[in-house]
Amino acid sequence: MKKDDDIICDGVTRRDFLKTCVTVTAMMGLPFAMHAKIAEAVETNQNPAVIWLHFQECTGCSESLLRSTHPTISTLILDMISLDYHETLMAGAGHQAEKSLHDSMTANKGKYILVVEGAIPTKDNGIYCKVSGKTSLETLRTLAEGAAAIIPIGTCASYGGIQSVAPNPTGAVGVRDIVKDKPIINIPGCPPNPYNFLSTVMYFLTFKKLPELDTLGRPKFAYGRKIHEHCERRPHFDAGRFALKYGDPTHAEGYCLYKLGCKGPETFANCSVQRFNDTGVWPVSVGHPCIGCTEPDILFKKAIAEKVQIHLPTPPDTYAPVNLKDKGKGADPLTTGVLGLAAGAALGAGAMLAKKLPKDGDHGEEETKDE
Ligand code: FSX
Ligand code: SF4
Ligand code: F3S
């Protein structure tokens, strides 16, 4: 029987491994006891072959995975899978590398997981990105054919990313615009959180099926909620306290970054909860507004300083204000609450919230009072 301090793979103890399984179980919203099933599946699994392709990108997705620490997510991932081809990590080059790709593709036909990093240029038959004389378009089509599932990692591979911003000179698109007949699990983010990739692979190994996906092909367990819902600056948002300028006292006090263009109210991701680098940081915690890096229509398509619309205010903003002065004169509080909710739903854009949102030039602190 394995002990907790046994090293199970390069510097990772069994205790580290189990802790990661517990984190992943919680992230996926599964009951605590499931961590044992996940651990067992990972330990007994037959290391699925993974072919990892690089197209138009900055390699930040691989970098973010490799830079993760304690426990080393990259070590766990690399131990869980058989990474047969990865242009950044593999020792081989040239014909040797090409041979590994060909061998893995043939030996694991219909079974390998294809990970794609980077967008695919489609203009002029895709000549704007070529590796070993083949266009990304050709390589993706060939490799997709024998894949069991495809995981586009990062926003570039998921939706085109920065390369696809107008005028999109190379006609860059994401995997799902080209491959239509394979299961595709998008893990967007620029770069994405390594835990989201790890959890997706673990889910696939444990349950032998895809996790539930949203309409943009993202696992709901990681991209099901807006970051605004769990942001530590949310109390400031609700109280109408906004940072106005980088480095000024409102910014230094940690006020909400909405006025600096934070896209949190429109961005679906779990980074406010499952943070980066295992040190508890994420963009908003270090004072930068979210730039919507998991969203196809926000990242690099809306200016950083542009404010997003608040379409669906979540409680408490949807509650009707309680007017204690008129107590006894009008409707009872319960009726007022129900009417308030109905009104909030009818107005859609949240008129009550609108009064809380500052106009340009307002002071950072805007206490709202129920009156
Ligand atoms: Fe794109 Fe990933 Fe952004 Fe970079 O490779 S999602 S540009 S972090 O690296 O593809
Ligand atoms: Fe956090 Fe941004 Fe929402 Fe403000 S607008 S609460 S900083 S996510
Ligand atoms: Fe990306 Fe916004 Fe999170 S920029 S990392 S989704 S805070």
mmCIF file of C-alpha atoms and ligand atoms in Angstrom:
data_model
loop_
_atom_site.group_PDB
_atom_site.id
_atom_site.type_symbol
_atom_site.label_atom_id
_atom_site.label_comp_id
_atom_site.label_asym_id
_atom_site.label_seq_id
_atom_site.Cartn_x
_atom_site.Cartn_y
_atom_site.Cartn_z
ATOM 1 C CA MET A 1 0.000 0.000 0.000
ATOM 2 C CA LYS A 2 1.278 3.428 -0.893
ATOM 3 C CA LYS A 3 2.148 5.847 1.923
ATOM 4 C CA ASP A 4 1.293 9.557 1.749
ATOM 5 C CA ASP A 5 4.915 10.611 1.507
ATOM 6 C CA ASP A 6 5.767 8.122 -1.266
ATOM 7 C CA ILE A 7 6.985 9.892 -4.367
ATOM 8 C CA ILE A 8 4.610 8.871 -7.135
ATOM 9 C CA CYS A 9 6.242 10.815 -9.936
ATOM 10 C CA ASP A 10 9.078 13.292 -10.311
ATOM 11 C CA GLY A 11 8.972 15.123 -6.938
ATOM 12 C CA VAL A 12 5.209 14.706 -6.425
ATOM 13 C CA THR A 13 4.202 12.852 -3.268
ATOM 14 C CA ARG A 14 1.043 10.841 -2.971
ATOM 15 C CA ARG A 15 -0.232 13.468 -0.524
ATOM 16 C CA ASP A 16 0.272 16.202 -3.196
ATOM 17 C CA PHE A 17 -1.445 14.007 -5.739
ATOM 18 C CA LEU A 18 -4.457 13.370 -3.484
ATOM 19 C CA LYS A 19 -4.688 17.078 -2.649
ATOM 20 C CA THR A 20 -4.822 17.857 -6.352
ATOM 21 C CA CYS A 21 -7.519 15.206 -6.835
ATOM 22 C CA VAL A 22 -9.557 16.831 -4.034
ATOM 23 C CA THR A 23 -9.144 20.286 -5.652
ATOM 24 C CA VAL A 24 -10.172 18.949 -9.039
ATOM 25 C CA THR A 25 -13.170 17.121 -7.512
ATOM 26 C CA ALA A 26 -14.334 20.340 -5.840
ATOM 27 C CA MET A 27 -13.772 22.350 -9.030
ATOM 28 C CA MET A 28 -15.948 19.955 -10.982
ATOM 29 C CA GLY A 29 -18.689 20.254 -8.364
ATOM 30 C CA LEU A 30 -18.541 16.521 -7.607
ATOM 31 C CA PRO A 31 -19.140 15.034 -4.148
ATOM 32 C CA PHE A 32 -15.986 14.891 -1.992
ATOM 33 C CA ALA A 33 -15.866 11.066 -2.073
ATOM 34 C CA MET A 34 -15.362 11.149 -5.843
ATOM 35 C CA HIS A 35 -11.740 12.213 -5.379
ATOM 36 C CA ALA A 36 -10.897 8.568 -4.615
ATOM 37 C CA LYS A 37 -12.486 7.444 -7.890
ATOM 38 C CA ILE A 38 -10.588 10.114 -9.805
ATOM 39 C CA ALA A 39 -7.303 9.152 -8.100
ATOM 40 C CA GLU A 40 -7.915 5.496 -8.903
ATOM 41 C CA ALA A 41 -8.747 6.225 -12.544
ATOM 42 C CA VAL A 42 -5.632 8.321 -12.966
ATOM 43 C CA GLU A 43 -3.400 5.744 -11.249
ATOM 44 C CA THR A 44 -4.715 2.766 -13.152
ATOM 45 C CA ASN A 45 -5.242 4.406 -16.471
ATOM 46 C CA GLN A 46 -3.263 3.312 -19.473
ATOM 47 C CA ASN A 47 -1.710 6.721 -20.232
ATOM 48 C CA PRO A 48 -3.621 7.853 -23.306
ATOM 49 C CA ALA A 49 -1.527 9.053 -26.210
ATOM 50 C CA VAL A 50 -1.598 12.816 -26.634
ATOM 51 C CA ILE A 51 -0.467 14.689 -29.730
ATOM 52 C CA TRP A 52 0.003 18.403 -29.075
ATOM 53 C CA LEU A 53 0.129 20.795 -32.030
ATOM 54 C CA HIS A 54 1.301 24.408 -32.105
ATOM 55 C CA PHE A 55 -0.072 26.864 -34.633
ATOM 56 C CA GLN A 56 -0.451 30.684 -34.477
ATOM 57 C CA GLU A 57 0.219 31.537 -30.827
ATOM 58 C CA CYS A 58 2.726 32.758 -28.251
ATOM 59 C CA THR A 59 3.186 29.396 -26.440
ATOM 60 C CA GLY A 60 1.865 31.047 -23.269
ATOM 61 C CA CYS A 61 -0.550 28.158 -22.832
ATOM 62 C CA SER A 62 2.265 25.585 -22.607
ATOM 63 C CA GLU A 63 4.307 28.024 -20.528
ATOM 64 C CA SER A 64 1.533 28.565 -18.001
ATOM 65 C CA LEU A 65 1.149 24.815 -17.659
ATOM 66 C CA LEU A 66 4.866 24.269 -17.191
ATOM 67 C CA ARG A 67 5.275 27.163 -14.741
ATOM 68 C CA SER A 68 2.609 25.822 -12.375
ATOM 69 C CA THR A 69 4.063 24.764 -9.066
ATOM 70 C CA HIS A 70 3.212 22.887 -5.903
ATOM 71 C CA PRO A 71 2.160 20.291 -6.684
ATOM 72 C CA THR A 72 3.601 20.381 -10.122
ATOM 73 C CA ILE A 73 0.549 20.244 -12.336
ATOM 74 C CA SER A 74 2.730 19.804 -15.367
ATOM 75 C CA THR A 75 4.437 16.776 -13.768
ATOM 76 C CA LEU A 76 1.081 15.242 -12.990
ATOM 77 C CA ILE A 77 -0.230 15.875 -16.477
ATOM 78 C CA LEU A 78 2.898 14.585 -18.139
ATOM 79 C CA ASP A 79 2.778 11.503 -15.916
ATOM 80 C CA MET A 80 -0.905 10.865 -16.636
ATOM 81 C CA ILE A 81 -0.569 10.925 -20.384
ATOM 82 C CA SER A 82 1.854 9.723 -22.978
ATOM 83 C CA LEU A 83 2.879 12.942 -24.688
ATOM 84 C CA ASP A 84 4.044 11.642 -28.027
ATOM 85 C CA TYR A 85 4.498 14.933 -29.850
ATOM 86 C CA HIS A 86 4.929 18.504 -28.560
ATOM 87 C CA GLU A 87 7.146 20.812 -30.574
ATOM 88 C CA THR A 88 8.292 22.881 -27.573
ATOM 89 C CA LEU A 89 9.018 20.026 -25.201
ATOM 90 C CA MET A 90 10.229 17.143 -27.324
ATOM 91 C CA ALA A 91 13.930 16.437 -27.570
ATOM 92 C CA GLY A 92 13.751 15.250 -31.160
ATOM 93 C CA ALA A 93 13.694 17.529 -34.177
ATOM 94 C CA GLY A 94 13.328 17.323 -37.941
ATOM 95 C CA HIS A 95 12.700 13.865 -39.398
ATOM 96 C CA GLN A 96 12.946 12.249 -35.960
ATOM 97 C CA ALA A 97 10.093 14.421 -34.676
ATOM 98 C CA GLU A 98 8.050 13.810 -37.805
ATOM 99 C CA LYS A 99 8.500 10.074 -37.297
ATOM 100 C CA SER A 100 7.185 10.233 -33.700
ATOM 101 C CA LEU A 101 4.135 12.082 -34.933
ATOM 102 C CA HIS A 102 3.498 9.588 -37.689
ATOM 103 C CA ASP A 103 4.110 6.553 -35.432
ATOM 104 C CA SER A 104 1.801 7.786 -32.690
ATOM 105 C CA MET A 105 -0.905 8.708 -35.172
ATOM 106 C CA THR A 106 -0.793 5.260 -36.761
ATOM 107 C CA ALA A 107 -0.443 3.203 -33.583
ATOM 108 C CA ASN A 108 -3.198 5.074 -31.717
ATOM 109 C CA LYS A 109 -5.629 5.670 -34.562
ATOM 110 C CA GLY A 110 -9.069 6.577 -33.204
ATOM 111 C CA LYS A 111 -7.782 6.695 -29.620
ATOM 112 C CA TYR A 112 -5.407 9.612 -29.155
ATOM 113 C CA ILE A 113 -6.289 12.988 -27.667
ATOM 114 C CA LEU A 114 -5.362 15.862 -29.923
ATOM 115 C CA VAL A 115 -4.421 19.067 -28.090
ATOM 116 C CA VAL A 116 -4.255 22.154 -30.277
ATOM 117 C CA GLU A 117 -2.542 25.361 -29.181
ATOM 118 C CA GLY A 118 -2.921 28.405 -31.425
ATOM 119 C CA ALA A 119 -5.229 29.611 -34.185
ATOM 120 C CA ILE A 120 -5.389 28.206 -37.691
ATOM 121 C CA PRO A 121 -4.938 30.590 -40.624
ATOM 122 C CA THR A 122 -7.323 29.756 -43.470
ATOM 123 C CA LYS A 123 -6.689 32.572 -45.971
ATOM 124 C CA ASP A 124 -4.800 31.676 -49.183
ATOM 125 C CA ASN A 125 -5.086 27.979 -48.358
ATOM 126 C CA GLY A 126 -3.512 28.533 -44.957
ATOM 127 C CA ILE A 127 -0.012 29.417 -46.161
ATOM 128 C CA TYR A 128 0.590 31.757 -43.212
ATOM 129 C CA CYS A 129 1.547 28.990 -40.784
ATOM 130 C CA LYS A 130 3.532 25.988 -41.917
ATOM 131 C CA VAL A 131 5.437 23.333 -39.997
ATOM 132 C CA SER A 132 7.534 20.764 -41.862
ATOM 133 C CA GLY A 133 6.182 21.989 -45.176
ATOM 134 C CA LYS A 134 2.536 21.449 -44.269
ATOM 135 C CA THR A 135 -0.005 24.145 -43.474
ATOM 136 C CA SER A 136 -1.725 24.145 -40.079
ATOM 137 C CA LEU A 137 -4.967 23.582 -41.937
ATOM 138 C CA GLU A 138 -3.677 20.382 -43.579
ATOM 139 C CA THR A 139 -2.078 19.112 -40.354
ATOM 140 C CA LEU A 140 -5.189 19.780 -38.267
ATOM 141 C CA ARG A 141 -7.475 18.029 -40.775
ATOM 142 C CA THR A 142 -5.196 14.985 -40.964
ATOM 143 C CA LEU A 143 -4.647 14.688 -37.213
ATOM 144 C CA ALA A 144 -8.306 15.357 -36.346
ATOM 145 C CA GLU A 145 -9.376 12.366 -38.414
ATOM 146 C CA GLY A 146 -7.777 9.800 -36.091
ATOM 147 C CA ALA A 147 -8.432 11.619 -32.793
ATOM 148 C CA ALA A 148 -10.849 10.381 -30.135
ATOM 149 C CA ALA A 149 -11.365 13.968 -28.940
ATOM 150 C CA ILE A 150 -9.796 17.362 -29.476
ATOM 151 C CA ILE A 151 -8.874 19.829 -26.740
ATOM 152 C CA PRO A 152 -8.158 23.301 -28.116
ATOM 153 C CA ILE A 153 -6.106 24.885 -25.329
ATOM 154 C CA GLY A 154 -6.213 28.678 -25.082
ATOM 155 C CA THR A 155 -8.428 31.259 -26.724
ATOM 156 C CA CYS A 156 -6.436 31.197 -29.984
ATOM 157 C CA ALA A 157 -7.189 27.531 -30.645
ATOM 158 C CA SER A 158 -10.706 27.812 -29.244
ATOM 159 C CA TYR A 159 -11.901 30.893 -31.140
ATOM 160 C CA GLY A 160 -9.034 32.447 -33.111
ATOM 161 C CA GLY A 161 -7.752 34.739 -30.326
ATOM 162 C CA ILE A 162 -5.578 37.749 -31.076
ATOM 163 C CA GLN A 163 -4.815 36.563 -34.601
ATOM 164 C CA SER A 164 -8.494 36.768 -35.537
ATOM 165 C CA VAL A 165 -8.924 40.416 -34.556
ATOM 166 C CA ALA A 166 -10.064 42.595 -37.492
ATOM 167 C CA PRO A 167 -8.800 42.869 -40.162
ATOM 168 C CA ASN A 168 -7.689 39.272 -39.465
ATOM 169 C CA PRO A 169 -5.070 39.295 -42.238
ATOM 170 C CA THR A 170 -4.493 35.532 -42.205
ATOM 171 C CA GLY A 171 -8.122 34.448 -41.817
ATOM 172 C CA ALA A 172 -7.350 32.924 -38.412
ATOM 173 C CA VAL A 173 -10.046 30.770 -36.812
ATOM 174 C CA GLY A 174 -10.435 28.271 -33.975
ATOM 175 C CA VAL A 175 -10.551 24.468 -34.273
ATOM 176 C CA ARG A 176 -14.347 24.210 -34.190
ATOM 177 C CA ASP A 177 -14.591 26.358 -37.328
ATOM 178 C CA ILE A 178 -12.730 23.654 -39.230
ATOM 179 C CA VAL A 179 -13.430 20.326 -37.530
ATOM 180 C CA LYS A 180 -17.132 19.500 -37.312
ATOM 181 C CA ASP A 181 -17.255 15.760 -36.697
ATOM 182 C CA LYS A 182 -15.234 15.223 -33.494
ATOM 183 C CA PRO A 183 -15.872 15.902 -29.820
ATOM 184 C CA ILE A 184 -14.204 19.233 -29.042
ATOM 185 C CA ILE A 185 -13.643 20.576 -25.526
ATOM 186 C CA ASN A 186 -12.526 24.210 -25.554
ATOM 187 C CA ILE A 187 -10.299 25.386 -22.694
ATOM 188 C CA PRO A 188 -10.099 29.116 -23.435
ATOM 189 C CA GLY A 189 -8.063 31.717 -21.574
ATOM 190 C CA CYS A 190 -4.995 33.638 -22.677
ATOM 191 C CA PRO A 191 -3.426 31.686 -21.146
ATOM 192 C CA PRO A 192 -5.918 29.293 -19.553
ATOM 193 C CA ASN A 193 -5.687 28.124 -15.976
ATOM 194 C CA PRO A 194 -3.690 24.851 -15.976
ATOM 195 C CA TYR A 195 -6.214 23.369 -13.511
ATOM 196 C CA ASN A 196 -8.959 23.622 -16.132
ATOM 197 C CA PHE A 197 -6.910 21.556 -18.532
ATOM 198 C CA LEU A 198 -5.901 19.088 -15.811
ATOM 199 C CA SER A 199 -9.513 18.685 -14.610
ATOM 200 C CA THR A 200 -10.754 18.100 -18.137
ATOM 201 C CA VAL A 201 -8.157 15.390 -18.748
ATOM 202 C CA MET A 202 -8.925 13.812 -15.350
ATOM 203 C CA TYR A 203 -12.669 13.904 -16.066
ATOM 204 C CA PHE A 204 -12.122 12.239 -19.422
ATOM 205 C CA LEU A 205 -9.927 9.518 -17.884
ATOM 206 C CA THR A 206 -12.335 8.861 -15.008
ATOM 207 C CA PHE A 207 -15.713 8.927 -16.732
ATOM 208 C CA LYS A 208 -14.643 8.094 -20.309
ATOM 209 C CA LYS A 209 -16.872 10.852 -21.634
ATOM 210 C CA LEU A 210 -16.848 14.605 -22.107
ATOM 211 C CA PRO A 211 -17.841 16.923 -19.291
ATOM 212 C CA GLU A 212 -20.997 18.946 -19.802
ATOM 213 C CA LEU A 213 -20.225 21.836 -22.163
ATOM 214 C CA ASP A 214 -21.742 25.281 -22.649
ATOM 215 C CA THR A 215 -22.744 26.687 -26.038
ATOM 216 C CA LEU A 216 -19.162 27.821 -26.668
ATOM 217 C CA GLY A 217 -17.888 24.277 -26.062
ATOM 218 C CA ARG A 218 -16.345 25.025 -22.629
ATOM 219 C CA PRO A 219 -16.693 22.675 -19.631
ATOM 220 C CA LYS A 220 -19.487 24.093 -17.507
ATOM 221 C CA PHE A 221 -17.696 23.164 -14.289
ATOM 222 C CA ALA A 222 -14.979 25.712 -15.086
ATOM 223 C CA TYR A 223 -16.779 28.279 -17.233
ATOM 224 C CA GLY A 224 -20.322 28.097 -15.853
ATOM 225 C CA ARG A 225 -20.227 31.300 -13.767
ATOM 226 C CA LYS A 226 -19.126 34.875 -14.303
ATOM 227 C CA ILE A 227 -15.977 35.882 -12.454
ATOM 228 C CA HIS A 228 -17.901 38.909 -11.176
ATOM 229 C CA GLU A 229 -19.982 36.557 -9.007
ATOM 230 C CA HIS A 230 -17.026 35.464 -6.884
ATOM 231 C CA CYS A 231 -14.721 38.454 -7.121
ATOM 232 C CA GLU A 232 -13.170 39.729 -3.888
ATOM 233 C CA ARG A 233 -13.819 43.301 -5.088
ATOM 234 C CA ARG A 234 -17.538 42.601 -5.452
ATOM 235 C CA PRO A 235 -18.495 44.233 -2.128
ATOM 236 C CA HIS A 236 -16.970 47.460 -3.492
ATOM 237 C CA PHE A 237 -18.992 47.100 -6.693
ATOM 238 C CA ASP A 238 -22.170 46.590 -4.692
ATOM 239 C CA ALA A 239 -21.362 49.581 -2.514
ATOM 240 C CA GLY A 240 -20.543 51.775 -5.513
ATOM 241 C CA ARG A 241 -16.834 52.196 -4.740
ATOM 242 C CA PHE A 242 -14.816 52.222 -7.954
ATOM 243 C CA ALA A 243 -11.139 52.642 -8.768
ATOM 244 C CA LEU A 244 -10.819 55.612 -11.104
ATOM 245 C CA LYS A 245 -7.190 55.685 -12.085
ATOM 246 C CA TYR A 246 -4.263 53.262 -11.908
ATOM 247 C CA GLY A 247 -2.124 54.023 -8.879
ATOM 248 C CA ASP A 248 -4.444 56.561 -7.262
ATOM 249 C CA PRO A 249 -5.891 55.990 -3.751
ATOM 250 C CA THR A 250 -9.095 54.421 -5.105
ATOM 251 C CA HIS A 251 -6.970 51.842 -6.912
ATOM 252 C CA ALA A 252 -4.646 51.345 -3.949
ATOM 253 C CA GLU A 253 -7.651 50.747 -1.669
ATOM 254 C CA GLY A 254 -8.628 47.760 -3.823
ATOM 255 C CA TYR A 255 -11.902 49.242 -5.082
ATOM 256 C CA CYS A 256 -13.847 47.592 -7.913
ATOM 257 C CA LEU A 257 -12.166 47.873 -11.330
ATOM 258 C CA TYR A 258 -15.394 48.221 -13.345
ATOM 259 C CA LYS A 259 -14.684 51.835 -14.277
ATOM 260 C CA LEU A 260 -11.224 50.914 -15.510
ATOM 261 C CA GLY A 261 -12.904 48.545 -17.959
ATOM 262 C CA CYS A 262 -13.140 45.285 -16.002
ATOM 263 C CA LYS A 263 -14.973 42.730 -18.155
ATOM 264 C CA GLY A 264 -15.778 40.508 -15.146
ATOM 265 C CA PRO A 265 -19.531 41.089 -15.417
ATOM 266 C CA GLU A 266 -19.532 39.513 -18.915
ATOM 267 C CA THR A 267 -16.789 36.918 -18.539
ATOM 268 C CA PHE A 268 -17.436 33.276 -17.763
ATOM 269 C CA ALA A 269 -14.472 31.640 -15.999
ATOM 270 C CA ASN A 270 -13.423 30.359 -12.603
ATOM 271 C CA CYS A 271 -10.256 32.426 -12.096
ATOM 272 C CA SER A 272 -11.701 34.399 -9.192
ATOM 273 C CA VAL A 273 -11.957 31.066 -7.358
ATOM 274 C CA GLN A 274 -9.309 28.786 -8.878
ATOM 275 C CA ARG A 275 -6.447 31.199 -9.159
ATOM 276 C CA PHE A 276 -3.140 31.099 -10.975
ATOM 277 C CA ASN A 277 0.373 29.919 -10.107
ATOM 278 C CA ASP A 278 -0.765 28.304 -6.847
ATOM 279 C CA THR A 279 -0.010 31.603 -5.121
ATOM 280 C CA GLY A 280 -3.573 32.877 -5.071
ATOM 281 C CA VAL A 281 -3.196 35.561 -7.715
ATOM 282 C CA TRP A 282 -5.352 36.421 -10.696
ATOM 283 C CA PRO A 283 -5.514 39.608 -12.803
ATOM 284 C CA VAL A 284 -8.095 41.408 -10.650
ATOM 285 C CA SER A 285 -6.278 40.600 -7.386
ATOM 286 C CA VAL A 286 -3.158 42.383 -8.627
ATOM 287 C CA GLY A 287 -5.100 45.454 -9.765
ATOM 288 C CA HIS A 288 -5.676 44.794 -13.458
ATOM 289 C CA PRO A 289 -9.178 44.733 -14.875
ATOM 290 C CA CYS A 290 -10.264 41.436 -16.397
ATOM 291 C CA ILE A 291 -9.904 41.666 -20.189
ATOM 292 C CA GLY A 292 -12.343 38.821 -20.831
ATOM 293 C CA CYS A 293 -9.670 36.407 -21.985
ATOM 294 C CA THR A 294 -12.046 33.419 -22.079
ATOM 295 C CA GLU A 295 -14.634 35.161 -24.257
ATOM 296 C CA PRO A 296 -14.505 35.085 -28.079
ATOM 297 C CA ASP A 297 -16.192 38.470 -28.471
ATOM 298 C CA ILE A 298 -14.344 40.359 -25.743
ATOM 299 C CA LEU A 299 -10.641 39.483 -25.725
ATOM 300 C CA PHE A 300 -8.808 42.058 -27.872
ATOM 301 C CA LYS A 301 -12.140 42.950 -29.482
ATOM 302 C CA LYS A 302 -13.293 45.361 -26.789
ATOM 303 C CA ALA A 303 -10.780 47.985 -25.663
ATOM 304 C CA ILE A 304 -9.322 47.418 -22.208
ATOM 305 C CA ALA A 305 -10.850 50.647 -20.877
ATOM 306 C CA GLU A 306 -14.288 50.072 -22.471
ATOM 307 C CA LYS A 307 -17.002 49.439 -19.906
ATOM 308 C CA VAL A 308 -19.296 46.451 -20.351
ATOM 309 C CA GLN A 309 -23.052 46.563 -19.949
ATOM 310 C CA ILE A 310 -24.492 45.115 -16.790
ATOM 311 C CA HIS A 311 -27.253 42.958 -18.252
ATOM 312 C CA LEU A 312 -28.146 40.643 -15.455
ATOM 313 C CA PRO A 313 -27.489 42.103 -12.046
ATOM 314 C CA THR A 314 -27.351 39.322 -9.487
ATOM 315 C CA PRO A 315 -28.642 39.680 -5.938
ATOM 316 C CA PRO A 316 -28.612 41.800 -3.881
ATOM 317 C CA ASP A 317 -29.028 44.322 -6.706
ATOM 318 C CA THR A 318 -32.259 42.755 -7.915
ATOM 319 C CA TYR A 319 -33.944 43.205 -4.553
ATOM 320 C CA ALA A 320 -36.286 46.076 -4.154
ATOM 321 C CA PRO A 321 -35.084 48.700 -1.687
ATOM 322 C CA VAL A 322 -36.648 48.452 1.749
ATOM 323 C CA ASN A 323 -38.223 51.708 2.824
ATOM 324 C CA LEU A 324 -38.456 51.584 6.577
ATOM 325 C CA LYS A 325 -39.832 55.150 6.771
ATOM 326 C CA ASP A 326 -43.033 54.105 5.008
ATOM 327 C CA LYS A 327 -43.417 50.967 7.111
ATOM 328 C CA GLY A 328 -47.097 50.223 7.576
ATOM 329 C CA LYS A 329 -48.246 52.608 4.845
ATOM 330 C CA GLY A 330 -47.815 50.567 1.678
ATOM 331 C CA ALA A 331 -47.309 47.020 0.589
ATOM 332 C CA ASP A 332 -45.718 44.666 3.100
ATOM 333 C CA PRO A 333 -42.008 43.903 2.633
ATOM 334 C CA LEU A 334 -42.640 40.482 1.088
ATOM 335 C CA THR A 335 -44.949 41.945 -1.560
ATOM 336 C CA THR A 336 -42.463 44.727 -2.210
ATOM 337 C CA GLY A 337 -39.716 42.160 -2.695
ATOM 338 C CA VAL A 338 -41.753 40.105 -5.141
ATOM 339 C CA LEU A 339 -42.824 43.216 -7.074
ATOM 340 C CA GLY A 340 -39.228 44.409 -7.075
ATOM 341 C CA LEU A 341 -38.008 41.131 -8.540
ATOM 342 C CA ALA A 342 -40.720 41.218 -11.199
ATOM 343 C CA ALA A 343 -39.828 44.795 -12.060
ATOM 344 C CA GLY A 344 -36.155 43.910 -12.174
ATOM 345 C CA ALA A 345 -36.847 41.049 -14.550
ATOM 346 C CA ALA A 346 -39.105 43.217 -16.740
ATOM 347 C CA LEU A 347 -36.559 45.988 -17.014
ATOM 348 C CA GLY A 348 -33.863 43.452 -17.813
ATOM 349 C CA ALA A 349 -30.974 45.851 -17.743
ATOM 350 C CA GLY A 350 -31.386 46.444 -14.032
ATOM 351 C CA ALA A 351 -32.523 50.030 -13.689
ATOM 352 C CA MET A 352 -31.925 49.874 -9.964
ATOM 353 C CA LEU A 353 -28.331 48.955 -10.495
ATOM 354 C CA ALA A 354 -27.885 51.728 -13.032
ATOM 355 C CA LYS A 355 -28.233 54.340 -10.305
ATOM 356 C CA LYS A 356 -25.303 52.712 -8.536
ATOM 357 C CA LEU A 357 -22.981 52.773 -11.505
ATOM 358 C CA PRO A 358 -20.943 55.937 -11.602
ATOM 359 C CA LYS A 359 -20.856 58.290 -14.549
ATOM 360 C CA ASP A 360 -17.464 59.270 -15.916
ATOM 361 C CA GLY A 361 -15.838 61.856 -13.748
ATOM 362 C CA ASP A 362 -17.641 60.739 -10.610
ATOM 363 C CA HIS A 363 -15.696 60.130 -7.465
ATOM 364 C CA GLY A 364 -14.605 56.615 -6.759
ATOM 365 C CA GLU A 365 -16.666 56.207 -3.638
ATOM 366 C CA GLU A 366 -20.384 56.255 -4.158
ATOM 367 C CA GLU A 367 -22.264 54.945 -1.216
ATOM 368 C CA THR A 368 -25.721 53.860 -2.256
ATOM 369 C CA LYS A 369 -28.512 54.219 0.225
ATOM 370 C CA ASP A 370 -31.854 52.592 0.231
ATOM 371 C CA GLU A 371 -34.359 55.334 0.588
HETATM 372 FE FE1 FSX B 1 -3.064 32.119 -27.547
HETATM 373 FE FE2 FSX B 1 -1.608 30.098 -26.245
HETATM 374 FE FE3 FSX B 1 -2.883 33.496 -25.532
HETATM 375 FE FE4 FSX B 1 -0.586 32.767 -25.990
HETATM 376 O O1 FSX B 1 -0.465 29.251 -27.006
HETATM 377 S S1 FSX B 1 -4.400 31.927 -25.868
HETATM 378 S S2 FSX B 1 -1.760 34.031 -27.459
HETATM 379 S S3 FSX B 1 -1.426 32.950 -23.959
HETATM 380 O O2 FSX B 1 -0.137 31.022 -25.867
HETATM 381 O O3 FSX B 1 -2.585 30.349 -27.765
HETATM 382 FE FE1 SF4 B 2 -14.537 42.296 -9.628
HETATM 383 FE FE2 SF4 B 2 -14.458 43.364 -12.032
HETATM 384 FE FE3 SF4 B 2 -16.783 42.664 -10.979
HETATM 385 FE FE4 SF4 B 2 -15.472 44.762 -10.027
HETATM 386 S S1 SF4 B 2 -16.390 44.557 -12.093
HETATM 387 S S2 SF4 B 2 -16.450 43.158 -8.831
HETATM 388 S S3 SF4 B 2 -13.349 44.096 -10.209
HETATM 389 S S4 SF4 B 2 -15.131 41.287 -11.521
HETATM 390 FE FE1 F3S B 3 -8.736 36.089 -18.094
HETATM 391 FE FE2 F3S B 3 -10.258 37.819 -16.889
HETATM 392 FE FE3 F3S B 3 -9.541 35.647 -15.664
HETATM 393 S S1 F3S B 3 -8.566 38.303 -18.218
HETATM 394 S S2 F3S B 3 -7.555 35.219 -16.467
HETATM 395 S S3 F3S B 3 -10.829 35.765 -17.462
HETATM 396 S S4 F3S B 3 -9.662 37.681 -14.799
#
